[in-house]
Amino acid sequence: MPRPDSDAIDYTALSFPDPPPDRPFVAINMVMSADGRTVVDGTERGLGSMLDQRLMRELRVHFDVVMNGGATFRASGTSARLNDPGLEQWRLDRGMTPSPIAAVLTRSGDLPPERRFFTDDGFQAVIYLSSAAPAAARRELEARGRPVVSVPEEAEAVAALDHMKRELGATRVLVEGGATLNGELIQRGLVDEYFLTLAPRIAGGDTAHPAVQWPGEPTAASIRQMSLIHARPAQTGELFLRYRLEPVRD
């Protein structure tokens, strides 16, 4: 697929540090308007350009698993497909599967059956279902053919990452939202890098839809410090940012 922008931004050339000894390396990738919104018309798809979509796929090639939370699944679906033979070949040349494994973490089990996650068997996928979900929800999900892994309530994200490392052999996990999943992982000190596309758009509205959220008001103690790895402007007006999260200090 031809590059949709003349800027020489190539995410297939990125390199990453080794994962921590006890879990996969975790990165978050989000797109956000200039006024801090990540959702327009119920989805994030209207914010990024074709270049942003291209770089999202290029970023995915480095990861073993691409994970979403349940709300993002309901809004936009979850698919780890790259939709590009060249990117699939890039992975095959490095001994990887053509596409990463798609994963969704859900507390309720409310996942629409018409999503590509269930209807397309061209990629591997796994559902992480909270132990708090109704038994009927688990039975319904299991009947759809994708593996369902039970994870303990209040520690769902930690358990999901542990399963990815132990059972799936994952060394890198890419999280593509939503805000609640991003927030839980960051609060627990489980995120290593944060990719952000800053779109040249003002979304407005009176609903925040941030990229990261957790309960309560922001405080000085809750702030997580990051260091900038790169900031790459594009002719689309977008700014492509990559940050490293600083370790949590006790």
PDB file of C-alpha atoms in Angstrom:
ATOM      1  CA  MET A   1       0.000   0.000   0.000  1.00  0.00           C
ATOM      2  CA  PRO A   2       1.505   3.397  -0.926  1.00  0.00           C
ATOM      3  CA  ARG A   3       2.347   5.763   1.885  1.00  0.00           C
ATOM      4  CA  PRO A   4      -0.456   8.385   2.107  1.00  0.00           C
ATOM      5  CA  ASP A   5       1.861  11.242   3.024  1.00  0.00           C
ATOM      6  CA  SER A   6       5.209  12.466   1.745  1.00  0.00           C
ATOM      7  CA  ASP A   7       6.599  12.745   5.277  1.00  0.00           C
ATOM      8  CA  ALA A   8       9.213  10.061   5.856  1.00  0.00           C
ATOM      9  CA  ILE A   9       7.617   8.711   9.037  1.00  0.00           C
ATOM     10  CA  ASP A  10       8.025   4.957   9.125  1.00  0.00           C
ATOM     11  CA  TYR A  11       6.930   3.104  12.242  1.00  0.00           C
ATOM     12  CA  THR A  12       8.168  -0.246  10.933  1.00  0.00           C
ATOM     13  CA  ALA A  13      11.677   1.087  11.638  1.00  0.00           C
ATOM     14  CA  LEU A  14      11.004   1.626  15.352  1.00  0.00           C
ATOM     15  CA  SER A  15      12.951  -0.293  17.968  1.00  0.00           C
ATOM     16  CA  PHE A  16      11.840  -1.215  21.467  1.00  0.00           C
ATOM     17  CA  PRO A  17      13.598  -2.142  24.706  1.00  0.00           C
ATOM     18  CA  ASP A  18      13.463  -5.624  26.178  1.00  0.00           C
ATOM     19  CA  PRO A  19      10.334  -6.403  28.206  1.00  0.00           C
ATOM     20  CA  PRO A  20      10.376  -6.406  32.011  1.00  0.00           C
ATOM     21  CA  PRO A  21      11.172  -9.821  33.505  1.00  0.00           C
ATOM     22  CA  ASP A  22       7.679 -10.377  34.925  1.00  0.00           C
ATOM     23  CA  ARG A  23       5.368  -9.200  32.117  1.00  0.00           C
ATOM     24  CA  PRO A  24       5.242  -8.170  28.459  1.00  0.00           C
ATOM     25  CA  PHE A  25       6.379  -4.743  27.309  1.00  0.00           C
ATOM     26  CA  VAL A  26       3.193  -2.625  27.133  1.00  0.00           C
ATOM     27  CA  ALA A  27       2.543   0.413  24.937  1.00  0.00           C
ATOM     28  CA  ILE A  28      -0.621   2.471  24.494  1.00  0.00           C
ATOM     29  CA  ASN A  29      -1.568   4.074  21.171  1.00  0.00           C
ATOM     30  CA  MET A  30      -4.285   6.757  21.001  1.00  0.00           C
ATOM     31  CA  VAL A  31      -5.470   9.587  18.743  1.00  0.00           C
ATOM     32  CA  MET A  32      -6.779  12.801  20.298  1.00  0.00           C
ATOM     33  CA  SER A  33      -8.147  16.139  19.084  1.00  0.00           C
ATOM     34  CA  ALA A  34      -6.363  19.375  19.958  1.00  0.00           C
ATOM     35  CA  ASP A  35      -8.922  19.976  22.727  1.00  0.00           C
ATOM     36  CA  GLY A  36      -8.391  16.584  24.324  1.00  0.00           C
ATOM     37  CA  ARG A  37     -11.236  14.509  22.865  1.00  0.00           C
ATOM     38  CA  THR A  38     -10.771  10.928  21.718  1.00  0.00           C
ATOM     39  CA  VAL A  39     -14.334  10.194  20.575  1.00  0.00           C
ATOM     40  CA  VAL A  40     -16.449  11.834  17.840  1.00  0.00           C
ATOM     41  CA  ASP A  41     -19.847  10.402  16.865  1.00  0.00           C
ATOM     42  CA  GLY A  42     -19.279   7.542  19.280  1.00  0.00           C
ATOM     43  CA  THR A  43     -15.938   6.410  17.840  1.00  0.00           C
ATOM     44  CA  GLU A  44     -12.332   7.539  17.423  1.00  0.00           C
ATOM     45  CA  ARG A  45     -12.322   6.905  13.671  1.00  0.00           C
ATOM     46  CA  GLY A  46     -13.123  10.465  12.628  1.00  0.00           C
ATOM     47  CA  LEU A  47     -10.074  11.994  14.307  1.00  0.00           C
ATOM     48  CA  GLY A  48      -7.043  10.546  12.530  1.00  0.00           C
ATOM     49  CA  SER A  49      -5.981  10.907   8.895  1.00  0.00           C
ATOM     50  CA  MET A  50      -5.047   8.157   6.449  1.00  0.00           C
ATOM     51  CA  LEU A  51      -1.458   8.657   7.599  1.00  0.00           C
ATOM     52  CA  ASP A  52      -2.486   8.068  11.201  1.00  0.00           C
ATOM     53  CA  GLN A  53      -4.254   4.875  10.156  1.00  0.00           C
ATOM     54  CA  ARG A  54      -1.152   3.782   8.267  1.00  0.00           C
ATOM     55  CA  LEU A  55       1.124   4.402  11.244  1.00  0.00           C
ATOM     56  CA  MET A  56      -1.299   2.577  13.543  1.00  0.00           C
ATOM     57  CA  ARG A  57      -0.917  -0.522  11.361  1.00  0.00           C
ATOM     58  CA  GLU A  58       2.852  -0.078  11.155  1.00  0.00           C
ATOM     59  CA  LEU A  59       3.046   0.148  14.936  1.00  0.00           C
ATOM     60  CA  ARG A  60       1.040  -3.053  15.296  1.00  0.00           C
ATOM     61  CA  VAL A  61       3.630  -5.091  13.388  1.00  0.00           C
ATOM     62  CA  HIS A  62       5.992  -4.950  16.377  1.00  0.00           C
ATOM     63  CA  PHE A  63       3.501  -6.438  18.852  1.00  0.00           C
ATOM     64  CA  ASP A  64       2.335  -9.940  19.668  1.00  0.00           C
ATOM     65  CA  VAL A  65      -1.066  -8.862  21.020  1.00  0.00           C
ATOM     66  CA  VAL A  66      -3.331  -5.864  20.331  1.00  0.00           C
ATOM     67  CA  MET A  67      -5.793  -5.314  23.186  1.00  0.00           C
ATOM     68  CA  ASN A  68      -8.933  -3.214  23.668  1.00  0.00           C
ATOM     69  CA  GLY A  69     -11.358  -2.750  26.521  1.00  0.00           C
ATOM     70  CA  GLY A  70     -15.013  -3.681  26.279  1.00  0.00           C
ATOM     71  CA  ALA A  71     -16.322  -0.151  25.679  1.00  0.00           C
ATOM     72  CA  THR A  72     -13.949   0.363  22.748  1.00  0.00           C
ATOM     73  CA  PHE A  73     -14.991  -3.017  21.370  1.00  0.00           C
ATOM     74  CA  ARG A  74     -18.650  -2.020  21.490  1.00  0.00           C
ATOM     75  CA  ALA A  75     -17.943   1.337  19.825  1.00  0.00           C
ATOM     76  CA  SER A  76     -15.406   0.363  17.181  1.00  0.00           C
ATOM     77  CA  GLY A  77     -14.789  -3.363  17.305  1.00  0.00           C
ATOM     78  CA  THR A  78     -11.469  -5.109  17.855  1.00  0.00           C
ATOM     79  CA  SER A  79      -9.341  -6.491  15.048  1.00  0.00           C
ATOM     80  CA  ALA A  80      -5.603  -6.995  14.889  1.00  0.00           C
ATOM     81  CA  ARG A  81      -5.585  -7.286  11.101  1.00  0.00           C
ATOM     82  CA  LEU A  82      -2.991  -5.203   9.274  1.00  0.00           C
ATOM     83  CA  ASN A  83      -4.885  -5.113   5.945  1.00  0.00           C
ATOM     84  CA  ASP A  84      -1.589  -4.804   4.095  1.00  0.00           C
ATOM     85  CA  PRO A  85       0.266  -7.722   2.467  1.00  0.00           C
ATOM     86  CA  GLY A  86       3.547  -5.843   2.816  1.00  0.00           C
ATOM     87  CA  LEU A  87       3.165  -5.471   6.576  1.00  0.00           C
ATOM     88  CA  GLU A  88       2.065  -9.081   6.921  1.00  0.00           C
ATOM     89  CA  GLN A  89       5.175 -10.150   5.003  1.00  0.00           C
ATOM     90  CA  TRP A  90       7.290  -7.924   7.292  1.00  0.00           C
ATOM     91  CA  ARG A  91       6.109 -10.034  10.221  1.00  0.00           C
ATOM     92  CA  LEU A  92       6.481 -13.339   8.399  1.00  0.00           C
ATOM     93  CA  ASP A  93      10.077 -12.460   7.487  1.00  0.00           C
ATOM     94  CA  ARG A  94      10.774 -12.125  11.222  1.00  0.00           C
ATOM     95  CA  GLY A  95       9.183 -15.406  12.206  1.00  0.00           C
ATOM     96  CA  MET A  96       5.919 -13.888  13.416  1.00  0.00           C
ATOM     97  CA  THR A  97       2.297 -14.617  12.525  1.00  0.00           C
ATOM     98  CA  PRO A  98       0.811 -12.434   9.743  1.00  0.00           C
ATOM     99  CA  SER A  99      -1.207 -10.445  12.302  1.00  0.00           C
ATOM    100  CA  PRO A 100      -0.976  -9.951  16.063  1.00  0.00           C
ATOM    101  CA  ILE A 101      -3.423 -11.714  18.350  1.00  0.00           C
ATOM    102  CA  ALA A 102      -6.521  -9.594  19.031  1.00  0.00           C
ATOM    103  CA  ALA A 103      -7.587  -9.418  22.686  1.00  0.00           C
ATOM    104  CA  VAL A 104     -10.491  -7.799  24.476  1.00  0.00           C
ATOM    105  CA  LEU A 105     -10.835  -7.325  28.231  1.00  0.00           C
ATOM    106  CA  THR A 106     -14.442  -7.131  29.405  1.00  0.00           C
ATOM    107  CA  ARG A 107     -16.023  -6.982  32.842  1.00  0.00           C
ATOM    108  CA  SER A 108     -19.594  -7.466  31.639  1.00  0.00           C
ATOM    109  CA  GLY A 109     -19.232  -9.855  28.715  1.00  0.00           C
ATOM    110  CA  ASP A 110     -21.340  -7.490  26.601  1.00  0.00           C
ATOM    111  CA  LEU A 111     -19.622  -7.897  23.222  1.00  0.00           C
ATOM    112  CA  PRO A 112     -21.729  -7.514  20.048  1.00  0.00           C
ATOM    113  CA  PRO A 113     -21.594 -10.758  18.028  1.00  0.00           C
ATOM    114  CA  GLU A 114     -21.603  -8.981  14.651  1.00  0.00           C
ATOM    115  CA  ARG A 115     -18.135  -7.508  15.171  1.00  0.00           C
ATOM    116  CA  ARG A 116     -15.294  -8.705  12.952  1.00  0.00           C
ATOM    117  CA  PHE A 117     -13.610 -10.133  16.042  1.00  0.00           C
ATOM    118  CA  PHE A 118     -16.202 -12.919  15.940  1.00  0.00           C
ATOM    119  CA  THR A 119     -17.024 -13.118  12.230  1.00  0.00           C
ATOM    120  CA  ASP A 120     -13.479 -13.138  10.777  1.00  0.00           C
ATOM    121  CA  ASP A 121     -11.377 -16.220  11.488  1.00  0.00           C
ATOM    122  CA  GLY A 122      -8.356 -14.800   9.659  1.00  0.00           C
ATOM    123  CA  PHE A 123      -6.604 -13.828  12.892  1.00  0.00           C
ATOM    124  CA  GLN A 124      -6.187 -15.262  16.377  1.00  0.00           C
ATOM    125  CA  ALA A 125      -8.196 -13.742  19.200  1.00  0.00           C
ATOM    126  CA  VAL A 126      -8.855 -14.167  22.910  1.00  0.00           C
ATOM    127  CA  ILE A 127     -11.432 -12.788  25.350  1.00  0.00           C
ATOM    128  CA  TYR A 128     -10.461 -11.933  28.924  1.00  0.00           C
ATOM    129  CA  LEU A 129     -13.649 -12.035  30.971  1.00  0.00           C
ATOM    130  CA  SER A 130     -13.881 -10.762  34.536  1.00  0.00           C
ATOM    131  CA  SER A 131     -14.953 -13.287  37.151  1.00  0.00           C
ATOM    132  CA  ALA A 132     -17.619 -10.714  38.076  1.00  0.00           C
ATOM    133  CA  ALA A 133     -19.439 -11.258  34.764  1.00  0.00           C
ATOM    134  CA  PRO A 134     -22.657 -13.311  34.790  1.00  0.00           C
ATOM    135  CA  ALA A 135     -22.235 -17.017  34.050  1.00  0.00           C
ATOM    136  CA  ALA A 136     -24.697 -16.666  31.173  1.00  0.00           C
ATOM    137  CA  ALA A 137     -22.407 -14.103  29.520  1.00  0.00           C
ATOM    138  CA  ARG A 138     -19.506 -16.528  29.666  1.00  0.00           C
ATOM    139  CA  ARG A 139     -21.551 -19.342  28.143  1.00  0.00           C
ATOM    140  CA  GLU A 140     -22.711 -17.075  25.330  1.00  0.00           C
ATOM    141  CA  LEU A 141     -19.176 -15.908  24.538  1.00  0.00           C
ATOM    142  CA  GLU A 142     -17.784 -19.444  24.600  1.00  0.00           C
ATOM    143  CA  ALA A 143     -20.441 -20.485  22.088  1.00  0.00           C
ATOM    144  CA  ARG A 144     -19.049 -17.974  19.576  1.00  0.00           C
ATOM    145  CA  GLY A 145     -15.813 -19.900  19.152  1.00  0.00           C
ATOM    146  CA  ARG A 146     -13.171 -17.553  20.543  1.00  0.00           C
ATOM    147  CA  PRO A 147     -11.191 -18.668  23.634  1.00  0.00           C
ATOM    148  CA  VAL A 148     -12.503 -17.162  26.883  1.00  0.00           C
ATOM    149  CA  VAL A 149     -10.086 -16.731  29.798  1.00  0.00           C
ATOM    150  CA  SER A 150     -11.479 -15.896  33.234  1.00  0.00           C
ATOM    151  CA  VAL A 151      -9.560 -13.167  35.078  1.00  0.00           C
ATOM    152  CA  PRO A 152     -10.142 -12.217  38.735  1.00  0.00           C
ATOM    153  CA  GLU A 153     -12.280  -9.198  39.587  1.00  0.00           C
ATOM    154  CA  GLU A 154     -10.273  -6.058  40.475  1.00  0.00           C
ATOM    155  CA  ALA A 155      -7.113  -7.567  38.956  1.00  0.00           C
ATOM    156  CA  GLU A 156      -8.309  -8.233  35.420  1.00  0.00           C
ATOM    157  CA  ALA A 157      -5.585  -6.364  33.539  1.00  0.00           C
ATOM    158  CA  VAL A 158      -2.742  -7.848  35.592  1.00  0.00           C
ATOM    159  CA  ALA A 159      -4.075 -11.365  35.086  1.00  0.00           C
ATOM    160  CA  ALA A 160      -4.593 -10.795  31.356  1.00  0.00           C
ATOM    161  CA  LEU A 161      -0.976  -9.679  30.891  1.00  0.00           C
ATOM    162  CA  ASP A 162       0.222 -12.652  32.923  1.00  0.00           C
ATOM    163  CA  HIS A 163      -1.748 -15.030  30.696  1.00  0.00           C
ATOM    164  CA  MET A 164      -0.393 -13.350  27.561  1.00  0.00           C
ATOM    165  CA  LYS A 165       3.153 -13.878  28.777  1.00  0.00           C
ATOM    166  CA  ARG A 166       2.779 -17.429  30.106  1.00  0.00           C
ATOM    167  CA  GLU A 167       0.281 -18.973  27.700  1.00  0.00           C
ATOM    168  CA  LEU A 168       0.596 -16.919  24.512  1.00  0.00           C
ATOM    169  CA  GLY A 169       4.331 -16.251  24.688  1.00  0.00           C
ATOM    170  CA  ALA A 170       3.747 -12.518  24.223  1.00  0.00           C
ATOM    171  CA  THR A 171       6.691 -10.194  24.759  1.00  0.00           C
ATOM    172  CA  ARG A 172       4.954  -6.994  23.573  1.00  0.00           C
ATOM    173  CA  VAL A 173       1.341  -5.888  23.999  1.00  0.00           C
ATOM    174  CA  LEU A 174      -0.216  -2.858  22.296  1.00  0.00           C
ATOM    175  CA  VAL A 175      -3.264  -1.313  23.981  1.00  0.00           C
ATOM    176  CA  GLU A 176      -5.576   0.780  21.791  1.00  0.00           C
ATOM    177  CA  GLY A 177      -8.032   1.990  24.428  1.00  0.00           C
ATOM    178  CA  GLY A 178     -10.303   2.750  25.882  1.00  0.00           C
ATOM    179  CA  ALA A 179      -9.643   5.288  28.571  1.00  0.00           C
ATOM    180  CA  THR A 180     -10.600   3.043  31.498  1.00  0.00           C
ATOM    181  CA  LEU A 181      -8.285   0.220  30.432  1.00  0.00           C
ATOM    182  CA  ASN A 182      -5.505   2.725  29.743  1.00  0.00           C
ATOM    183  CA  GLY A 183      -6.026   4.228  33.188  1.00  0.00           C
ATOM    184  CA  GLU A 184      -5.993   0.925  35.034  1.00  0.00           C
ATOM    185  CA  LEU A 185      -2.764  -0.143  33.364  1.00  0.00           C
ATOM    186  CA  ILE A 186      -1.052   3.199  33.983  1.00  0.00           C
ATOM    187  CA  GLN A 187      -2.183   3.362  37.620  1.00  0.00           C
ATOM    188  CA  ARG A 188      -0.732  -0.083  38.217  1.00  0.00           C
ATOM    189  CA  GLY A 189       2.593   0.874  36.632  1.00  0.00           C
ATOM    190  CA  LEU A 190       2.141  -1.593  33.775  1.00  0.00           C
ATOM    191  CA  VAL A 191       2.679   0.760  30.802  1.00  0.00           C
ATOM    192  CA  ASP A 192       6.126   1.363  29.350  1.00  0.00           C
ATOM    193  CA  GLU A 193       5.412   3.693  26.404  1.00  0.00           C
ATOM    194  CA  TYR A 194       2.608   5.944  25.227  1.00  0.00           C
ATOM    195  CA  PHE A 195       2.046   6.829  21.557  1.00  0.00           C
ATOM    196  CA  LEU A 196      -0.272   9.753  20.851  1.00  0.00           C
ATOM    197  CA  THR A 197      -1.455  11.276  17.593  1.00  0.00           C
ATOM    198  CA  LEU A 198      -2.462  14.895  18.168  1.00  0.00           C
ATOM    199  CA  ALA A 199      -5.015  15.700  15.461  1.00  0.00           C
ATOM    200  CA  PRO A 200      -5.427  19.285  14.141  1.00  0.00           C
ATOM    201  CA  ARG A 201      -9.109  19.330  15.054  1.00  0.00           C
ATOM    202  CA  ILE A 202     -11.271  20.799  17.793  1.00  0.00           C
ATOM    203  CA  ALA A 203     -14.096  18.445  18.687  1.00  0.00           C
ATOM    204  CA  GLY A 204     -15.926  20.557  21.280  1.00  0.00           C
ATOM    205  CA  GLY A 205     -18.924  19.142  23.086  1.00  0.00           C
ATOM    206  CA  ASP A 206     -19.578  18.925  26.806  1.00  0.00           C
ATOM    207  CA  THR A 207     -18.400  15.327  27.337  1.00  0.00           C
ATOM    208  CA  ALA A 208     -14.708  14.917  28.054  1.00  0.00           C
ATOM    209  CA  HIS A 209     -13.826  11.507  26.515  1.00  0.00           C
ATOM    210  CA  PRO A 210     -10.173  11.645  27.640  1.00  0.00           C
ATOM    211  CA  ALA A 211      -7.487   9.222  26.519  1.00  0.00           C
ATOM    212  CA  VAL A 212      -6.887   8.056  30.088  1.00  0.00           C
ATOM    213  CA  GLN A 213      -9.180   8.028  33.087  1.00  0.00           C
ATOM    214  CA  TRP A 214      -9.509   6.539  36.539  1.00  0.00           C
ATOM    215  CA  PRO A 215     -11.853   7.274  39.471  1.00  0.00           C
ATOM    216  CA  GLY A 216     -11.544  10.545  41.361  1.00  0.00           C
ATOM    217  CA  GLU A 217     -10.187  13.993  40.637  1.00  0.00           C
ATOM    218  CA  PRO A 218      -6.621  14.455  39.357  1.00  0.00           C
ATOM    219  CA  THR A 219      -4.116  15.236  42.094  1.00  0.00           C
ATOM    220  CA  ALA A 220      -0.425  16.038  42.176  1.00  0.00           C
ATOM    221  CA  ALA A 221       0.165  12.601  43.679  1.00  0.00           C
ATOM    222  CA  SER A 222      -1.681  10.820  40.865  1.00  0.00           C
ATOM    223  CA  ILE A 223       0.247  12.447  38.007  1.00  0.00           C
ATOM    224  CA  ARG A 224       2.477  10.087  36.023  1.00  0.00           C
ATOM    225  CA  GLN A 225       5.620  11.623  34.574  1.00  0.00           C
ATOM    226  CA  MET A 226       6.713  10.827  31.010  1.00  0.00           C
ATOM    227  CA  SER A 227       9.797  11.597  28.941  1.00  0.00           C
ATOM    228  CA  LEU A 228       9.563  12.428  25.239  1.00  0.00           C
ATOM    229  CA  ILE A 229      11.135   9.958  22.827  1.00  0.00           C
ATOM    230  CA  HIS A 230      10.043  11.631  19.591  1.00  0.00           C
ATOM    231  CA  ALA A 231       7.739  14.335  18.223  1.00  0.00           C
ATOM    232  CA  ARG A 232       7.194  14.113  14.469  1.00  0.00           C
ATOM    233  CA  PRO A 233       5.052  16.695  12.665  1.00  0.00           C
ATOM    234  CA  ALA A 234       3.387  15.668   9.410  1.00  0.00           C
ATOM    235  CA  GLN A 235       2.012  17.541   6.413  1.00  0.00           C
ATOM    236  CA  THR A 236      -1.449  16.438   7.549  1.00  0.00           C
ATOM    237  CA  GLY A 237      -1.102  18.860  10.473  1.00  0.00           C
ATOM    238  CA  GLU A 238      -0.884  15.963  12.899  1.00  0.00           C
ATOM    239  CA  LEU A 239       1.825  15.586  15.507  1.00  0.00           C
ATOM    240  CA  PHE A 240       2.972  12.044  16.217  1.00  0.00           C
ATOM    241  CA  LEU A 241       4.293  11.705  19.753  1.00  0.00           C
ATOM    242  CA  ARG A 242       6.070   8.894  21.546  1.00  0.00           C
ATOM    243  CA  TYR A 243       6.686   8.962  25.286  1.00  0.00           C
ATOM    244  CA  ARG A 244       8.356   6.730  27.832  1.00  0.00           C
ATOM    245  CA  LEU A 245       6.571   6.451  31.167  1.00  0.00           C
ATOM    246  CA  GLU A 246       8.825   6.963  34.150  1.00  0.00           C
ATOM    247  CA  PRO A 247       8.859   4.181  36.765  1.00  0.00           C
ATOM    248  CA  VAL A 248       6.392   4.504  39.624  1.00  0.00           C
ATOM    249  CA  ARG A 249       8.123   5.838  42.734  1.00  0.00           C
ATOM    250  CA  ASP A 250       7.091   4.412  46.092  1.00  0.00           C
TER     251      ASP A 250
END
